[in-house]
Structure formats: structure tokens, C-alpha cells
């Protein structure tokens, strides 16, 4: 059976993707310069939070995931980041290919909350591989990629931040139930607030905003200005 090994050599944010996307550069090596007709590869990517240190501000941001720092010895467990597939084309011995990983900025996803809390440094990742290889020099045979194939990679936090800024510049994103959105919309309409930012700011202040100016509301609607 062909012996495969894997290594991640880099990562970049895909500037042309429709949504947040990271592209990992993957090196695949087949031992003894073996001939591989194609490789249907599956990759599970995990974050291993115990493999790096954290500044006080980062620790505060991770409290909802892992609890107080005093408990991290037992709570700092791996976090699922992504599970993707890629078809590696024909090669002999070694090849490099792109592993495209669609991402999300949904803060209800544990991996996103973890990455958002980091301010600098690197993200310790573990890539776990499996799949099917189509090999052979004088013929054609099908082999499994062993489940114990893996590769460690330390992704710069800047790669994640660059990706997020491309799609959500200077912004965050929160998913809310429909009834909560309806209540927020009613509150915004009732007080004639100009934006969602102003709506949340008024709620965070804990007091109702000042009564709206009817003339300002009218001109904002019609586009007219004061004489």
C-alpha cells in the first residue's frame, strides 16, 4: 500500500471568493516516488487551543468557551474548525495543491468565537486526513488513505483577520431569532432611530432615546431640506 504524508506550507485569504474563504497550501507526498493517478482526499481541521498561550484580554474573550483560566487544564479541548474535500490530480512522488476552506463569521460557532478572541500570534491547527487513492504504474488500483495521516500547522491570526475584513470591514455579525429581530425593528421604528447601530446603542444605554423631531423625520423621508 502506498505510504502518504502531508504538510501544510501556508495559508491565505481568498480575495475573490463570494464569502469568507481561506486557502491552505497542501503538500502531498507519496513514498518511493509512487505514481498516483488521482487522490480523493478528505480533511478535518481542528483547533488545538492548548498549544498556545493567551494574553489577559484574550483569556477574557475566551471565558464563554473555556471558563475561567484556572479551569483550562481540563476545559481547553480541541475545537472543530472545518471539514472539506479536495480532488488531487495526477502526480508522481509529490505535489502541492490548494485546500479551499469556506468560513463563517457566525459568533454562535465555537471556532469563530475562538478566532475572534485572538489578537495576535498563531492559531494551532491539526489537519486529519483520509480518503481514497488511485495508484499504480503498470495498472490501476484503489487504496485507502490511512486514518492516522495528519499534519500540524500554525496559522497566523492575521490571515483570519484579513479574511474577515475583506467581507465585513469594521463590522461584526450576530444571528438573532426572528421574534427578537421583530422586536428590535419595532423599537427602532417607534423611536425613529436612523440605524441598527443607533438602536443597539440606545438599548445598551438603558434608557429611551429622546423623542424624535417630526420635521427631521419628514425631511429624512422626503429628502427635502430646511428653507
Short mmCIF file of N, CA and C in Angstrom, two decimals, residues 44 101 107 161 171 179 181 195 209:
data_model
loop_
_atom_site.label_atom_id
_atom_site.label_comp_id
_atom_site.label_asym_id
_atom_site.label_seq_id
_atom_site.Cartn_x
_atom_site.Cartn_y
_atom_site.Cartn_z
N UNK A 44 -10.20 16.93 7.87
CA UNK A 44 -10.85 17.52 9.03
C UNK A 44 -9.83 18.42 9.73
N UNK A 101 -11.17 26.35 2.10
CA UNK A 101 -11.96 26.18 3.31
C UNK A 101 -12.92 27.36 3.47
N UNK A 107 -20.91 34.16 15.19
CA UNK A 107 -20.30 34.07 16.51
C UNK A 107 -20.96 33.01 17.40
N UNK A 161 -7.95 37.53 10.28
CA UNK A 161 -8.43 38.91 10.36
C UNK A 161 -8.51 39.56 8.98
N UNK A 171 -16.86 45.65 10.90
CA UNK A 171 -18.19 45.26 11.39
C UNK A 171 -18.14 43.89 12.05
N UNK A 179 -38.29 36.48 16.16
CA UNK A 179 -39.11 37.30 17.07
C UNK A 179 -38.28 38.41 17.73
N UNK A 181 -35.66 39.88 16.23
CA UNK A 181 -35.49 40.87 15.17
C UNK A 181 -36.75 41.72 15.01
N UNK A 195 -30.45 54.02 12.41
CA UNK A 195 -29.66 52.85 12.03
C UNK A 195 -29.76 51.78 13.11
N UNK A 209 -34.35 56.73 23.99
CA UNK A 209 -33.74 57.87 23.34
C UNK A 209 -34.65 59.08 23.38
#
